[in-house]
Amino acid sequence: MTTAKRTGLSSASLATVAAKAGVSISTVSRVVNGQTHRASAETVEKVRQVIAEVGYRPNHVGRSLRRQESRLVAMLVANLDNPVMATIAASTEAALRDAGYVMFLCDTHDRADLQDDYLYAMRSHGVQGYVLVACVPSPGLKEFSEGGVPIVFVSRRNPCGEGAFVGIDNIRAGADAADYLWSQGIREAAALYPLQGSTVTRDRAAGFCDRLLSLGVPSDKILRLTAPGLSHKDVGYLAVRDLLTAGRQWPPGIMCVSDQIAYGVYRAAREANVVIPDDCTVVSIDGNALNAWLAPWLTSICVPHGDYGREVVELLLSLWNGAGLSERILQHQLGLPTQLQVDIPLKSL
Amino acid sequence: MTTAKRTGLSSASLATVAAKAGVSISTVSRVVNGQTHRASAETVEKVRQVIAEVGYRPNHVGRSLRRQESRLVAMLVANLDNPVMATIAASTEAALRDAGYVMFLCDTHDRADLQDDYLYAMRSHGVQGYVLVACVPSPGLKEFSEGGVPIVFVSRRNPCGEGAFVGIDNIRAGADAADYLWSQGIREAAALYPLQGSTVTRDRAAGFCDRLLSLGVPSDKILRLTAPGLSHKDVGYLAVRDLLTAGRQWPPGIMCVSDQIAYGVYRAAREANVVIPDDCTVVSIDGNALNAWLAPWLTSICVPHGDYGREVVELLLSLWNGAGLSERILQHQLGLPTQLQVDIPLKSL
DNA sequence: CTGAAAGCGCTTACAG
DNA sequence: CTGAAAGCGCTTACAG
């Protein structure tokens, strides 16, 4: 029990079972691993009995060391507190579990040094794959992406080289947002994005502006608003507040590169007595499930974050099987604000 | 490289370093573990050089097996997609990391069978502690809570016995919600909670109703509304919708045992053309950070989920040091809706 | 100051 | 059909 307290391991080991069953460790091991044809029926039966009796479960640490395979995967996320990341983490965890793997979860707080710390720590733990959600460039990442253990990049492509990838076409998502505003009769709009953004936010903003231009909106009617950002909510809030402070008009259409930015806009609008959607149509990209409940004023392009996990695991499996790097571009979809997406049967009370 | 691909381990082992440095494995091990006084200065120097050269990092699997200590902790959450859980997970991960531990994250989807699967799987991996967020009763939990590796229960107490605990005083939180509505002049109110709730939701509802009674509100002015629930949002939505369907009045005050339930109420109100907060004051318990941005109509009792991680880790450390089971009851706090809690400096553009 | 040896729990050729 | 032995990478008495 003292041992169990320190180690976290059940006390029963192969040796315990072997002794109780009066057979060798090898034999127990074979039974545990399903090689029942390698022992007599009685032996198998006896061993199984003892296993059940003492509640034996194989120790993964010993097994990992011997097999040189841990069945462990590390997920590094930029910020677990962000609902987008949480959804991706949840779906990946479920998919890994179904495939027989266990997930380490590491929150890098968008910091290159922490990302590297985790990369090395996870290697020490013998993980067989990495899932990097919205990673940042770092020396360690460069080293790791040059070979060795498979890495799947999610949302954001490898900033330090090539890599397998799961995400959407951000340029098209931005363009679709532009089409939506255009379809609403809007001929003047602002794109809101973080100042120190990644390719993701830049692509979304670029796709939006380019499409408006090609629809014939003059470039002086396309505002590019940005703010330095701790969080995206702050970015949205600051970008439009500064616009007002500068004495400019609130634009009739706004595209936010993330839902969080739109939430910031909403707060700024409230403070400025601007009514959304009456005075201004807001469209964003992400499609947080909460929007249908809390933000009926928002139209959002839905990104299927809940499907990412399945794709990530399929990609990992293919990489383990020796396949080359590949990309999985999932389809986004415009979600209309009035169309509540959850259908609830009336059956209570 | 083939090995590295399969194992995820860097190829350099103690043996590699020892060979390159022309010393024994024992000596390298001592240097790695900082026992520099156990070797001559030149030897230490030489070994360090080789370590840096080949980029050696100790293999945790080998170390865990030998030391019988993994520095691994398992967190089991009921549903990672719930922002409350995500915040708790994020804060715990950070605190564990600071203490030198790595976290497995397991999503039990509120299912007893999955919870048990994970409990046993994590034991196989040699975890030294468990953090159970909103766990459900299960046979495995009963077994595990009877001894062995420390468990910290978060939000919800151990439903199968005793246990260390981190959470708030839910009865008081409910009472505080009642006091708030009372202070707003409300003398008739409804409590909304899920039909198949835990002690958490029941305590919050009971604390609320009891306080209203003791304030002098007659019991027929205290409505208890509930609905069978997939998600809390659905619960809130269904509970009030059914009320209207039954031809009853929308109550002037509503207490939701969670923010998510309040979000459901908001949607139902919108569909019924009820204006919150003009027609109805809503108070809830949780204090999601998003509320200040998206739900200005909501007053919420803030639970310090972001502080849970620190408390959890302190509790784990104390348990490892042989301390007895204890509880950490954190303080909740009423957050007013008009009072935006984030102060943003105006410094952009 | 340094190294050979045992052993953590497991798997797997190999021999019988 | 079964077991003794080697070894995954590490740590740690023990001997010198």
XYZ file of C-alpha atoms (C1' of nucleotides) in Angstrom:
730
model
C 0.000 0.000 0.000
C 2.895 2.288 0.714
C 4.145 1.414 -2.731
C 0.755 1.973 -4.278
C 0.575 5.356 -2.605
C 3.847 6.479 -4.040
C 3.509 5.006 -7.486
C -0.112 5.036 -8.354
C 0.240 1.488 -9.615
C -1.948 -1.359 -8.583
C 0.192 -3.683 -6.547
C -0.534 -6.733 -8.686
C 2.164 -7.280 -11.284
C 2.731 -10.089 -13.733
C 5.012 -11.623 -11.139
C 2.264 -11.617 -8.505
C -0.182 -13.281 -10.835
C 2.415 -15.809 -11.988
C 3.248 -16.780 -8.428
C -0.400 -17.159 -7.447
C -1.176 -19.204 -10.548
C 1.926 -21.294 -10.233
C 3.134 -20.525 -13.748
C 5.856 -18.397 -15.269
C 5.683 -14.705 -15.974
C 5.962 -15.403 -19.686
C 2.834 -17.510 -19.627
C 0.811 -14.870 -17.836
C 2.040 -12.274 -20.266
C 0.905 -14.396 -23.195
C -2.552 -14.861 -21.724
C -2.856 -11.159 -20.998
C -1.982 -10.450 -24.603
C -4.515 -12.892 -25.941
C -2.114 -15.540 -27.148
C -4.303 -18.248 -25.713
C -3.232 -20.871 -28.231
C 0.224 -20.730 -26.699
C -0.933 -22.419 -23.508
C -3.165 -25.269 -22.447
C -6.792 -24.571 -21.845
C -6.459 -25.288 -18.135
C -3.485 -22.990 -17.762
C -5.317 -20.180 -19.530
C -8.340 -20.710 -17.337
C -6.270 -20.752 -14.162
C -4.386 -17.616 -15.115
C -7.574 -15.789 -16.010
C -9.032 -16.691 -12.685
C -6.100 -15.256 -10.792
C -6.131 -12.143 -12.960
C -9.774 -11.535 -12.116
C -9.160 -12.351 -8.480
C -6.368 -9.861 -7.909
C -7.724 -7.366 -10.435
C -4.567 -7.379 -12.464
C -4.140 -4.725 -15.147
C -1.017 -4.425 -17.238
C 1.312 -1.622 -16.241
C 1.661 0.707 -19.198
C 4.994 2.053 -18.077
C 6.661 -1.339 -18.214
C 4.911 -2.140 -21.443
C 5.843 1.157 -23.076
C 9.460 0.705 -22.188
C 9.625 -2.798 -23.553
C 7.472 -2.297 -26.650
C 8.931 1.106 -27.371
C 5.456 2.397 -27.999
C 3.505 4.449 -25.521
C 0.090 4.957 -27.172
C 0.358 8.518 -25.932
C -0.299 11.644 -27.963
C 0.427 15.216 -26.922
C -1.914 18.054 -27.749
C -0.535 21.569 -27.445
C -3.148 24.316 -27.571
C -2.545 28.038 -27.607
C -5.214 28.758 -25.009
C -7.573 26.211 -23.593
C -9.854 28.898 -22.239
C -10.840 29.827 -25.760
C -14.027 27.919 -26.639
C -12.723 27.166 -30.126
C -9.679 25.422 -28.674
C -11.757 23.661 -26.048
C -14.020 22.220 -28.725
C -11.058 21.066 -30.782
C -9.456 19.532 -27.697
C -12.665 17.754 -26.725
C -13.217 16.284 -30.165
C -9.593 15.184 -30.490
C -9.610 13.585 -27.090
C -12.690 11.551 -27.993
C -11.271 10.453 -31.338
C -7.941 9.465 -29.809
C -9.684 7.485 -27.150
C -11.672 5.575 -29.762
C -8.382 4.750 -31.450
C -6.878 3.494 -28.199
C -4.679 6.445 -27.383
C -4.462 8.712 -24.385
C -3.959 12.448 -24.647
C -1.682 14.780 -22.766
C -3.029 18.294 -22.786
C -0.648 21.227 -22.712
C -1.624 24.878 -22.712
C 1.144 26.959 -24.265
C -0.489 30.335 -23.641
C 0.693 31.287 -27.124
C 4.258 31.432 -25.835
C 7.129 30.049 -27.873
C 9.193 29.143 -24.806
C 6.387 27.186 -23.183
C 5.667 25.490 -26.478
C 9.261 24.299 -26.658
C 9.287 23.205 -23.027
C 6.256 21.076 -23.718
C 7.588 19.710 -26.976
C 10.701 18.410 -25.215
C 8.857 17.245 -22.116
C 6.402 15.292 -24.232
C 9.207 13.657 -26.142
C 10.665 12.547 -22.817
C 7.355 10.931 -22.075
C 7.605 9.022 -25.305
C 4.555 10.406 -27.084
C 3.972 8.961 -30.520
C 2.424 12.033 -32.036
C 1.801 15.739 -31.554
C -1.293 17.764 -32.280
C -0.462 21.446 -32.438
C -3.419 23.792 -32.344
C -2.602 27.335 -33.416
C 1.079 26.946 -32.701
C 3.681 29.690 -32.827
C 7.105 29.589 -34.475
C 9.828 28.366 -32.131
C 13.280 26.786 -32.336
C 12.013 23.528 -30.912
C 9.182 23.344 -33.381
C 11.652 23.784 -36.204
C 13.696 20.901 -34.880
C 10.698 18.655 -34.336
C 9.139 19.345 -37.695
C 12.288 18.220 -39.439
C 11.524 14.595 -38.728
C 10.929 12.030 -36.080
C 7.498 11.818 -34.557
C 4.441 12.820 -36.621
C 2.912 16.223 -36.028
C -0.530 17.347 -37.100
C -1.068 21.083 -37.275
C -4.563 22.288 -36.585
C -6.110 25.615 -37.623
C -2.730 27.177 -38.288
C -0.177 25.602 -40.639
C 3.373 24.836 -39.558
C 5.131 28.221 -39.333
C 8.524 26.487 -39.440
C 8.239 24.288 -42.508
C 5.951 21.666 -43.953
C 3.403 19.656 -42.077
C 0.180 17.707 -42.057
C -2.748 20.036 -41.547
C -6.401 20.130 -40.564
C -8.343 23.329 -41.044
C -10.529 25.345 -43.370
C -9.917 27.580 -46.360
C -9.679 30.897 -44.556
C -9.531 33.005 -47.686
C -12.770 31.491 -48.928
C -14.341 31.951 -45.495
C -13.477 35.645 -45.651
C -14.869 35.852 -49.177
C -18.092 34.169 -48.077
C -18.447 36.739 -45.316
C -18.111 39.458 -47.943
C -20.740 37.795 -50.124
C -23.099 37.697 -47.181
C -22.771 41.401 -46.448
C -23.150 42.146 -50.148
C -26.306 40.035 -50.269
C -27.660 42.171 -47.428
C -27.225 45.244 -49.573
C -24.175 46.507 -47.769
C -21.749 48.503 -49.901
C -19.394 49.802 -47.253
C -17.784 47.676 -44.566
C -14.947 47.211 -42.127
C -12.753 44.178 -41.552
C -11.631 43.718 -37.952
C -8.573 41.659 -37.163
C -5.818 41.550 -34.554
C -2.671 43.530 -35.209
C -0.328 40.690 -34.372
C -2.411 38.066 -36.108
C -1.457 34.777 -37.673
C -1.921 33.701 -41.269
C -5.386 32.560 -40.221
C -6.680 36.004 -39.329
C -4.772 37.658 -42.158
C -6.184 35.237 -44.721
C -9.719 35.771 -43.490
C -9.341 39.544 -43.667
C -7.647 39.405 -47.055
C -10.272 37.060 -48.492
C -12.952 39.442 -47.292
C -11.405 42.634 -48.648
C -10.430 41.103 -51.966
C -13.904 39.802 -52.553
C -15.494 43.166 -51.759
C -13.113 44.808 -54.214
C -13.947 42.317 -56.909
C -17.633 42.879 -56.253
C -16.997 46.499 -57.122
C -16.812 48.114 -53.707
C -14.351 51.014 -53.957
C -11.334 50.569 -51.752
C -12.075 53.696 -49.701
C -15.317 52.013 -48.643
C -13.412 49.070 -47.229
C -12.060 49.865 -43.796
C -9.346 47.784 -42.233
C -9.561 48.091 -38.469
C -7.122 46.524 -36.132
C -5.922 46.736 -32.553
C -3.135 45.257 -30.530
C -4.606 42.426 -28.690
C -4.381 40.535 -25.601
C -7.628 38.790 -26.365
C -9.750 38.933 -29.475
C -12.618 40.400 -27.479
C -10.393 43.326 -26.570
C -9.347 43.669 -30.184
C -12.928 44.006 -31.373
C -13.807 46.412 -28.614
C -10.774 48.643 -29.050
C -10.810 48.700 -32.832
C -14.293 50.154 -33.078
C -14.017 52.340 -30.012
C -10.951 54.007 -31.432
C -12.810 54.544 -34.662
C -15.493 56.465 -32.809
C -12.958 58.357 -30.751
C -11.411 59.474 -34.015
C -14.806 60.938 -34.949
C -15.515 58.469 -37.726
C -18.887 56.928 -38.546
C -19.869 53.458 -37.425
C -19.746 51.395 -40.640
C -22.961 49.724 -41.900
C -21.243 46.344 -42.182
C -18.533 44.725 -40.095
C -16.649 41.488 -40.651
C -14.874 40.057 -37.629
C -12.255 37.384 -38.246
C -13.410 35.566 -35.108
C -16.539 35.351 -33.007
C -14.640 36.727 -30.032
C -13.894 39.903 -31.945
C -17.589 40.242 -32.700
C -18.332 39.977 -28.987
C -16.013 42.918 -28.419
C -17.808 44.881 -31.104
C -21.128 44.154 -29.439
C -19.954 45.651 -26.183
C -18.568 48.742 -27.888
C -21.833 49.136 -29.791
C -23.810 48.979 -26.579
C -21.709 51.691 -25.040
C -22.089 53.844 -28.161
C -25.842 53.250 -28.394
C -25.437 51.614 -31.760
C -28.019 48.896 -32.297
C -26.914 45.698 -33.951
C -28.292 44.528 -36.356
C -30.482 47.607 -37.022
C -27.659 50.103 -37.450
C -24.959 47.669 -38.478
C -24.774 44.116 -39.794
C -22.076 42.032 -38.185
C -20.679 38.832 -39.631
C -17.905 36.772 -38.133
C -16.076 33.497 -38.604
C -16.111 30.547 -36.158
C -19.711 29.676 -35.433
C -19.607 29.224 -31.684
C -22.577 27.126 -30.606
C -23.390 29.778 -28.019
C -24.282 32.292 -30.711
C -27.690 30.774 -31.331
C -28.475 31.343 -27.670
C -26.700 34.537 -26.750
C -25.919 36.415 -29.924
C -28.928 36.399 -32.237
C -27.630 39.637 -33.701
C -24.616 37.837 -35.158
C -24.272 35.927 -38.393
C -21.312 33.627 -38.239
C -19.544 31.380 -40.690
C -19.489 28.036 -38.941
C -16.222 26.172 -38.788
C -16.721 22.478 -37.973
C -14.365 22.406 -34.996
C -16.196 19.418 -33.593
C -15.144 17.395 -36.651
C -11.481 18.310 -36.374
C -10.712 15.550 -33.896
C -11.734 12.769 -36.234
C -9.660 14.224 -39.051
C -6.663 14.730 -36.808
C -6.683 11.118 -35.702
C -7.153 9.796 -39.238
C -4.200 11.878 -40.283
C -2.071 10.592 -37.405
C -2.957 7.005 -38.240
C -2.007 7.544 -41.864
C 1.298 9.122 -40.884
C 2.087 6.181 -38.618
C 1.373 3.939 -41.571
C 3.995 5.752 -43.556
C 1.793 8.005 -45.651
C 3.166 11.366 -46.736
C 2.146 14.709 -45.308
C -1.279 15.827 -46.386
C -3.906 18.450 -45.671
C -7.532 18.097 -44.765
C -9.527 21.169 -45.655
C -12.957 21.010 -44.063
C -15.988 22.890 -45.314
C -17.290 25.934 -43.507
C -20.892 27.038 -43.768
C -22.869 30.226 -43.314
C -25.146 30.026 -40.295
C -28.036 32.458 -40.327
C -28.892 34.264 -37.125
C -32.641 33.799 -37.203
C -32.342 30.119 -37.887
C -31.909 28.553 -34.476
C -29.938 25.453 -35.118
C -30.979 23.285 -32.223
C -34.323 21.635 -32.540
C -35.750 20.989 -29.123
C -38.702 18.656 -28.761
C -41.389 19.900 -26.448
C -41.813 16.982 -24.122
C -41.050 18.074 -20.605
C -43.220 18.458 -17.528
C 15.498 7.039 -37.026
C 13.234 4.077 -37.537
C 13.294 3.647 -33.796
C 12.611 7.296 -33.186
C 9.659 7.114 -35.536
C 8.071 4.251 -33.682
C 8.852 5.357 -30.181
C 8.811 9.057 -30.142
C 11.990 8.996 -28.108
C 15.106 10.863 -28.945
C 17.708 8.324 -29.924
C 20.269 9.489 -27.365
C 20.124 7.399 -24.206
C 22.326 7.355 -21.147
C 24.252 4.554 -22.838
C 24.931 6.681 -25.921
C 26.191 9.557 -23.835
C 28.287 7.254 -21.660
C 29.938 5.682 -24.678
C 30.710 9.037 -26.297
C 32.106 10.439 -23.075
C 34.055 7.322 -22.260
C 32.492 6.923 -18.833
C 29.973 4.599 -17.264
C 26.227 4.934 -17.425
C 26.132 5.456 -13.669
C 28.360 8.476 -13.932
C 26.238 10.082 -16.630
C 23.129 9.411 -14.597
C 24.666 11.148 -11.603
C 25.590 14.201 -13.622
C 22.144 14.349 -15.169
C 20.659 14.272 -11.700
C 22.894 17.038 -10.428
C 25.114 14.927 -8.200
C 28.166 16.746 -9.439
C 30.156 16.249 -6.257
C 30.150 12.542 -7.016
C 32.531 12.963 -9.933
C 35.646 14.924 -10.796
C 35.250 18.345 -12.297
C 36.717 17.196 -15.611
C 34.388 14.218 -15.832
C 31.385 16.394 -15.140
C 32.509 18.870 -17.750
C 33.112 16.176 -20.325
C 29.751 14.555 -19.708
C 27.939 17.863 -19.908
C 29.607 18.574 -23.192
C 28.446 15.312 -24.692
C 24.939 15.823 -23.307
C 24.704 19.195 -24.987
C 26.248 17.820 -28.160
C 23.785 14.996 -28.662
C 20.885 16.872 -27.081
C 20.308 14.211 -24.470
C 17.125 14.386 -22.406
C 16.242 11.783 -19.822
C 13.591 9.304 -20.877
C 10.678 9.622 -18.485
C 9.414 6.132 -19.143
C 12.604 4.501 -17.941
C 12.820 6.913 -15.066
C 9.214 6.376 -14.008
C 9.652 2.644 -14.000
C 12.774 2.771 -11.928
C 11.757 5.531 -9.533
C 8.210 4.285 -9.258
C 6.993 7.814 -9.658
C 5.589 9.188 -12.868
C 4.920 12.852 -12.152
C 1.689 12.367 -14.020
C -1.767 13.448 -12.898
C -5.075 12.526 -14.503
C -7.906 15.000 -14.819
C -11.337 13.606 -15.579
C -13.911 16.186 -16.575
C -17.582 15.628 -17.230
C -17.620 17.678 -20.408
C -14.705 19.675 -21.706
C -16.936 21.623 -24.053
C -18.545 23.344 -21.086
C -16.702 26.638 -20.515
C -16.745 26.116 -16.741
C -14.895 22.814 -17.121
C -12.534 24.276 -19.692
C -11.577 27.050 -17.289
C -11.004 24.595 -14.474
C -8.968 22.361 -16.762
C -6.863 25.278 -17.969
C -6.115 26.536 -14.495
C -5.289 23.076 -13.187
C -3.003 22.357 -16.101
C -1.063 25.538 -15.444
C -0.753 24.878 -11.727
C 0.355 21.285 -12.266
C 2.927 22.420 -14.759
C 4.347 24.900 -12.264
C 4.650 22.056 -9.785
C 6.485 19.884 -12.296
C 3.650 17.579 -13.251
C 2.047 16.726 -16.562
C -1.674 16.312 -17.001
C -3.669 13.686 -18.822
C -7.045 15.032 -19.837
C -10.009 12.686 -20.042
C -13.530 13.660 -21.018
C -16.029 11.314 -19.412
C -19.118 12.790 -21.057
C -20.828 12.389 -17.695
C -20.863 8.618 -18.211
C -20.091 6.245 -15.368
C -18.667 3.567 -17.677
C -16.290 5.950 -19.382
C -15.281 7.361 -16.019
C -14.323 3.886 -14.848
C -12.497 3.079 -18.074
C -10.416 6.166 -17.599
C -9.831 5.569 -13.916
C -8.340 2.148 -14.658
C -6.471 3.276 -17.751
C -4.882 6.130 -15.832
C -3.816 3.802 -13.079
C -2.108 1.648 -15.698
C -0.211 4.725 -16.762
C 0.964 5.151 -13.208
C -0.597 8.514 -12.455
C 0.122 9.817 -8.983
C -3.131 11.648 -8.516
C -6.604 12.179 -9.904
C -8.587 15.366 -10.298
C -12.265 14.600 -10.762
C -14.385 17.480 -11.967
C -18.108 16.936 -11.532
C -17.769 13.181 -11.365
C -20.595 10.681 -11.292
C -21.024 7.692 -8.964
C -19.480 4.515 -10.390
C -18.150 1.184 -9.124
C -14.596 2.104 -10.066
C -14.796 5.397 -8.245
C -15.937 3.594 -5.139
C -12.933 1.298 -5.366
C -10.491 4.105 -6.015
C -11.788 6.347 -3.284
C -11.214 3.648 -0.721
C -7.492 4.214 -0.786
C -4.406 4.218 -2.889
C -3.703 7.232 -5.020
C -4.953 10.678 -3.906
C -8.070 12.053 -5.514
C -9.221 15.644 -5.454
C -12.879 16.225 -6.177
C -13.745 19.499 -7.836
C -17.115 21.268 -7.870
C -18.953 18.099 -6.863
C -18.042 16.095 -3.775
C -17.245 12.402 -3.881
C -20.594 10.668 -4.458
C -19.097 7.356 -3.273
C -17.561 8.291 0.059
C -15.205 10.795 1.515
C -12.719 12.881 -0.367
C -10.638 16.013 -0.660
C -12.661 18.772 -2.252
C -12.356 22.123 -3.968
C -15.478 24.151 -4.593
C -17.818 26.782 -3.243
C -20.645 26.823 -0.750
C -23.527 26.231 -3.116
C -26.229 26.756 -0.534
C -24.857 30.173 0.281
C -24.523 30.993 -3.395
C -28.198 30.208 -3.863
C -29.063 32.304 -0.834
C -27.022 35.202 -2.190
C -28.945 34.984 -5.441
C -32.182 35.223 -3.425
C -30.858 38.249 -1.552
C -30.035 39.925 -4.825
C -33.523 39.471 -6.247
C -34.989 40.638 -2.943
C -32.797 43.741 -3.043
C -34.217 44.460 -6.484
C -37.697 44.507 -5.013
C -38.705 41.153 -6.376
C -41.218 39.259 -4.241
C -42.050 36.388 -6.558
C -39.509 34.243 -8.340
C -38.692 30.950 -9.988
C -35.734 28.663 -9.446
C -34.575 26.791 -12.558
C -32.566 23.622 -12.248
C -32.050 20.382 -14.144
C -34.295 17.462 -13.292
C -31.430 14.976 -13.006
C -29.139 17.352 -11.217
C -26.307 16.751 -8.814
C -25.964 17.965 -5.262
C -24.478 21.123 -6.724
C -27.591 22.213 -8.570
C -29.892 20.961 -5.826
C -27.976 22.880 -3.165
C -28.061 26.064 -5.180
C -31.793 25.761 -5.742
C -32.461 24.835 -2.120
C -30.329 27.684 -0.799
C -32.285 30.055 -2.992
C -35.752 28.844 -2.057
C -34.991 28.592 1.643
C -33.667 32.112 1.749
C -36.712 33.514 -0.032
C -38.934 31.722 2.451
C -37.022 33.087 5.386
C -37.236 36.566 3.857
C -40.979 36.135 4.040
C -41.872 35.232 0.491
C -44.862 32.889 0.626
C -44.112 29.490 -0.781
C -46.712 29.782 -3.541
C -44.696 32.714 -4.868
C -41.638 30.544 -5.187
C -41.782 28.513 -8.356
C -39.573 25.497 -8.867
C -39.070 24.905 -12.562
C -37.169 22.022 -13.955
C -36.716 20.076 -17.177
C -34.983 16.917 -18.222
C -31.773 17.969 -19.702
C -29.288 17.074 -22.199
C -27.581 20.406 -21.753
C -28.256 23.125 -19.236
C -29.143 25.498 -22.056
C -31.926 23.163 -23.087
C -33.059 22.918 -19.484
C -33.454 26.669 -19.165
C -35.188 26.946 -22.487
C -37.609 24.092 -21.917
C -38.438 24.945 -18.342
C -39.729 28.412 -19.126
C -41.235 27.490 -22.466
C -43.329 24.823 -20.838
C -44.423 27.346 -18.275
C -45.778 29.582 -21.016
C -47.322 26.660 -22.847
C -49.172 25.871 -19.651
C -50.642 29.373 -19.790
C -48.747 30.649 -16.751
C -47.239 34.087 -16.315
C -43.558 34.783 -16.852
C -42.224 35.346 -13.304
C -40.687 38.730 -12.395
C -37.546 37.099 -11.039
C -35.658 33.997 -12.140
C -32.726 32.260 -10.535
C -30.785 29.871 -12.752
C -28.436 27.434 -11.054
C -25.953 27.889 -13.901
C -25.149 30.501 -16.509
C -25.972 28.013 -19.245
C -29.507 27.710 -17.948
C -29.811 31.481 -18.055
C -28.747 31.412 -21.714
C -31.619 29.047 -22.390
C -33.993 31.387 -20.609
C -32.779 34.267 -22.736
C -33.615 32.429 -25.909
C -37.054 31.465 -24.671
C -37.666 35.066 -23.617
C -36.749 36.314 -27.062
C -39.189 33.933 -28.673
C -41.920 34.989 -26.232
C -41.181 38.704 -26.659
C -40.327 39.010 -23.013
C -37.640 41.624 -22.453
C -34.920 40.893 -19.950
C -34.209 42.723 -17.703
C -37.218 45.036 -18.170
C -39.903 42.391 -17.699
C -37.878 39.965 -15.646
C -34.709 40.029 -13.580
C -32.461 37.043 -14.128
C -29.714 35.976 -11.774
C -27.519 32.919 -12.201
C -24.520 31.223 -10.678
C -21.147 30.727 -12.389
C -19.954 34.084 -13.648
C -18.727 33.170 -17.114
C -16.307 35.834 -18.309
C -18.304 36.091 -21.508
C -21.277 37.554 -19.643
C -19.765 41.004 -19.441
C -19.504 40.987 -23.219
C -22.533 39.086 -24.409
C -25.057 39.002 -21.611
C -25.386 42.439 -20.023
C -28.922 41.494 -19.040
C -27.612 38.860 -16.662
C -26.431 39.196 -13.080
C -24.300 36.270 -12.138
C -22.702 35.054 -8.954
C -19.078 34.607 -9.912
C -17.394 31.362 -8.974
C -13.586 31.667 -9.068
C -13.010 28.724 -11.432
C -9.718 30.191 -12.511
C -8.431 29.810 -8.943
C -9.457 26.191 -8.636
C -6.290 24.873 -10.252
C -4.005 26.369 -7.645
C -6.117 24.959 -4.813
C -6.293 21.554 -6.446
C -2.541 21.319 -6.731
C -1.954 22.537 -3.186
C -4.357 19.886 -2.007
C -2.611 17.187 -4.029
C 0.762 18.210 -2.654
C -0.564 18.073 0.889
C -2.063 14.637 0.300
C 1.255 13.381 -1.055
C 2.847 14.681 2.074
C 0.542 12.561 4.137
C -1.998 15.164 5.192
C -5.560 14.069 5.802
C -8.488 14.775 3.504
C -9.630 18.354 3.577
C -11.898 20.782 1.801
C -11.191 24.129 0.256
C -14.267 26.273 0.039
C -13.599 29.283 -2.162
C -15.552 32.514 -2.014
C -18.085 33.424 -4.650
C -19.021 36.996 -5.390
C -21.933 38.832 -6.890
C -21.011 40.421 -10.211
C -23.256 43.248 -11.285
C -24.287 43.446 -14.908
C -23.611 47.110 -15.493
C -20.212 46.885 -13.982
C -17.982 45.728 -16.795
C -15.200 43.907 -15.132
C -12.413 44.309 -17.614
C -10.692 47.634 -17.686
C -9.294 48.263 -21.102
C -6.753 51.036 -21.587
C -7.345 53.178 -24.623
C -4.021 53.013 -26.344
C -4.474 51.457 -29.763
C -4.059 52.812 -33.298
C 36.017 9.397 -7.824
C 34.024 5.546 -10.636
C 31.787 1.337 -12.434
C 29.393 -3.340 -12.386
C 25.172 -5.095 -11.087
C 20.425 -5.465 -9.791
C 15.862 -4.373 -10.708
C 11.376 -1.319 -11.828
C 7.195 -4.357 -15.154
C 6.900 -5.865 -19.237
C 7.576 -8.702 -24.014
C 9.639 -11.925 -26.938
C 12.795 -14.734 -29.312
C 14.789 -19.055 -27.924
C 15.297 -23.552 -25.994
C 13.248 -27.491 -24.348
C 2.801 -26.300 -24.070
C 6.096 -23.783 -20.942
C 9.921 -21.238 -18.806
C 14.625 -18.921 -18.343
C 16.845 -15.095 -20.112
C 17.713 -10.743 -22.270
C 16.682 -6.094 -22.555
C 13.710 -1.458 -23.069
C 16.198 3.321 -20.120
C 16.816 4.471 -15.961
C 18.570 4.818 -10.677
C 21.005 3.423 -6.762
C 23.093 0.827 -3.220
C 27.490 -1.432 -3.177
C 32.261 -2.360 -3.915
C 36.582 -0.723 -5.070
